[in-house]
Coordinates of C-alpha atoms in Angstrom, one line a residue:
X1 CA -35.1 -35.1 -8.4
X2 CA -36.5 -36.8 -5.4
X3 CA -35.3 -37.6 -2.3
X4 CA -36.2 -40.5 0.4
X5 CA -39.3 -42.2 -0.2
X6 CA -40.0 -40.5 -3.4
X7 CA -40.7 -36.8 -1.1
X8 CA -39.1 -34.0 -2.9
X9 CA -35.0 -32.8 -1.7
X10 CA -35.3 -29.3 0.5
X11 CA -34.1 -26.2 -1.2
X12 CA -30.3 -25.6 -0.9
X13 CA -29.6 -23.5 2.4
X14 CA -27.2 -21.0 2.1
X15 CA -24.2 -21.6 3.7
X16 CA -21.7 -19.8 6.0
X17 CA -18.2 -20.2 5.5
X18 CA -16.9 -22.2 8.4
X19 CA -13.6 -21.0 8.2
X20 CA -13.9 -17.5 8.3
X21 CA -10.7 -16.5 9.3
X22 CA -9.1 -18.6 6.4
X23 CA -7.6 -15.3 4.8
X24 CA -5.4 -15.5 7.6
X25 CA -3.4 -18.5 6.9
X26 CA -3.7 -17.2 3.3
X27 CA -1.0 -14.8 3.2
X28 CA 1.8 -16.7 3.3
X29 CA 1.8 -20.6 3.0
X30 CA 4.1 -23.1 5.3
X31 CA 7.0 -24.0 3.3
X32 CA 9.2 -25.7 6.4
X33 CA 11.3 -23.8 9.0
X34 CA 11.1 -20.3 10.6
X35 CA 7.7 -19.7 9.3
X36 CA 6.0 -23.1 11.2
X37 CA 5.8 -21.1 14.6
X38 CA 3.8 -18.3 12.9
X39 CA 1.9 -20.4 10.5
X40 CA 0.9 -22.8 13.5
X41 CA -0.4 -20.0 15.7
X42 CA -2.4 -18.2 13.1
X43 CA -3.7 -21.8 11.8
X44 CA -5.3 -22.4 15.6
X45 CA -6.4 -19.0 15.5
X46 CA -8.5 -19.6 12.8
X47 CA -9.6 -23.1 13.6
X48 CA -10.2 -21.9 17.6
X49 CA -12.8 -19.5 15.7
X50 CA -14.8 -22.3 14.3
X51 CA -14.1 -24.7 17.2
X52 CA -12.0 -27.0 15.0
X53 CA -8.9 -26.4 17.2
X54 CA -9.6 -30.1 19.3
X55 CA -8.6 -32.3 16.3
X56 CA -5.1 -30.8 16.1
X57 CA -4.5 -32.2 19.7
X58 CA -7.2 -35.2 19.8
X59 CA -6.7 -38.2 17.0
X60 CA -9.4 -39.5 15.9
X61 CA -10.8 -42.5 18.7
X62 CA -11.4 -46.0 17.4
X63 CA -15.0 -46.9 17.1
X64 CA -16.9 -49.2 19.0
X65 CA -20.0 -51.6 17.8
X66 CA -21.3 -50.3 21.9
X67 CA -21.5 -47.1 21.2
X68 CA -24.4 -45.2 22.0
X69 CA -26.3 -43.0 19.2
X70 CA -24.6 -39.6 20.8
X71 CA -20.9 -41.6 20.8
X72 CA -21.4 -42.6 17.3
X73 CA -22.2 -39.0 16.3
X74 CA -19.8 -37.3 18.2
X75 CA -17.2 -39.8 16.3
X76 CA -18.8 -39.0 12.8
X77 CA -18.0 -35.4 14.0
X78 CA -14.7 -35.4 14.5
X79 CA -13.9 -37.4 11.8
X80 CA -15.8 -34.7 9.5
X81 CA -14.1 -31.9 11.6
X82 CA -10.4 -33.7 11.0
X83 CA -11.4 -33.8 7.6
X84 CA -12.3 -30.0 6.9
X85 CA -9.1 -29.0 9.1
X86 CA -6.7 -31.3 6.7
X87 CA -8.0 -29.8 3.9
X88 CA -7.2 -26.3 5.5
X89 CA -4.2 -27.4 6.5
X90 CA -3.1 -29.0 3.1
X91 CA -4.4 -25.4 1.0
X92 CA -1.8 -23.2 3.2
X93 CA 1.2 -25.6 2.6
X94 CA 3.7 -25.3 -0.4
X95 CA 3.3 -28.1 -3.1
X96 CA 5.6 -30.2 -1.8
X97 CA 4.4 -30.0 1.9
X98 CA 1.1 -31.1 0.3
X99 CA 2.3 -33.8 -1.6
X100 CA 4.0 -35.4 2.0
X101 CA 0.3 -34.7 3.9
X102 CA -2.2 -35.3 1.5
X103 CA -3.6 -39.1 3.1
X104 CA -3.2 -38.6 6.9
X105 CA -5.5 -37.0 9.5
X106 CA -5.0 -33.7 10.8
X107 CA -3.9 -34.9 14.1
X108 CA -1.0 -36.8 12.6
X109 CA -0.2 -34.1 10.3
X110 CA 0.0 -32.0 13.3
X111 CA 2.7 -34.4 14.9
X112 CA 4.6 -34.8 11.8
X113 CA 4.5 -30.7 11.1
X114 CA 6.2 -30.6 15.0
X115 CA 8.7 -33.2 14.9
X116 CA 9.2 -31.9 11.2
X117 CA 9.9 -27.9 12.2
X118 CA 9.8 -27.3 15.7
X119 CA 12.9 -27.9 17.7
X120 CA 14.6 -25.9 14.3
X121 CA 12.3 -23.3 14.7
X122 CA 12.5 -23.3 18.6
X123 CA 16.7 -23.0 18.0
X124 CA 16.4 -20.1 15.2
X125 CA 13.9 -18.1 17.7
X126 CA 16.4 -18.8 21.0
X127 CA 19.6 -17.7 18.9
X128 CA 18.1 -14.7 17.9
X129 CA 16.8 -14.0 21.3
X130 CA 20.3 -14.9 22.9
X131 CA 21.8 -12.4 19.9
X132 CA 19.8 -9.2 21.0
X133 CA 20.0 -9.8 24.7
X134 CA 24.1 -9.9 24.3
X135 CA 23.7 -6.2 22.7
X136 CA 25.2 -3.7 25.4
X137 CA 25.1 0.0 24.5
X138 CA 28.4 0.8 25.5
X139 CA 28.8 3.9 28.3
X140 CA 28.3 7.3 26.1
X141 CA 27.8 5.4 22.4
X142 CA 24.2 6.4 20.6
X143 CA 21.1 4.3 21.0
X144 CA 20.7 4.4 17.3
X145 CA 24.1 2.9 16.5
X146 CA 22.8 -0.6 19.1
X147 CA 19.4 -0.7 17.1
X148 CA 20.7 -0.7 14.2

């Protein structure tokens, strides 16, 4: 097989897995509701590794016929950035989670996923905070009776 102007393709390089940290959103997929908190913080842990974190938080900006050679690759890499995150995004989610996500960018997902789970999430955590700071160990009771 032959590449441009009939000059032989270069050997494959090997390649290194960009998202090295993947086996971290592995063990337990987003399926909606308490879990989103966690799930969000390990998923920009493992995209802040591979500097991928920026197109949770950045959507994608419209292109321009002006822009110069460095604008136009900068865009082509951020759209191949939001690409590789969506699909890291989409492979941690439940089935139906991926069926709902499957044709948007990352950086919509992302707003979806938050308006979607994280005031609920936000609630469960405060209730549960607001539960053990009403805990009083009452004067001479066991400390083993209030962690229980």
């Amino acid at each position: 097989m032959s590449g441009i102007n009939g000059l032989p393709l270069p050997p494959p390089q090997p390649t290194n897995s960009n998202f090295s940290l993947i086996f971290v959103l592995q063990r337990e997929k987003l399926t909606g509701g308490p879990g989103y908190l966690d799930w969000m913080r390990n998923l920009r842990i493992t995209l802040r590794n591979d500097n991928h974190a920026y197109v949770l938080d950045d959507s994608i900006p419209e292109i321009d016929e002006n822009l110069s050679d460095e604008e136009k690759t900068a865009h082509r890499k951020h759209i191949d950035d939001s690409n590789k995150v969506l699909c890291i995004m989409i492979s941690a989610m439940s089935s139906d989670l991926q069926k709902t996500f499957e044709n948007i960018w990352a950086y919509e997902m992302n707003l979806q996923l938050a308006e979607m789970f994280q005031q609920k999430a936000r609630k469960e955590q405060f209730d549960i905070v607001k539960t053990l700071t009403s805990c009083k160990l009452k004067e001479g009771g066991l400390v083993c009776s209030l962690v229980q």
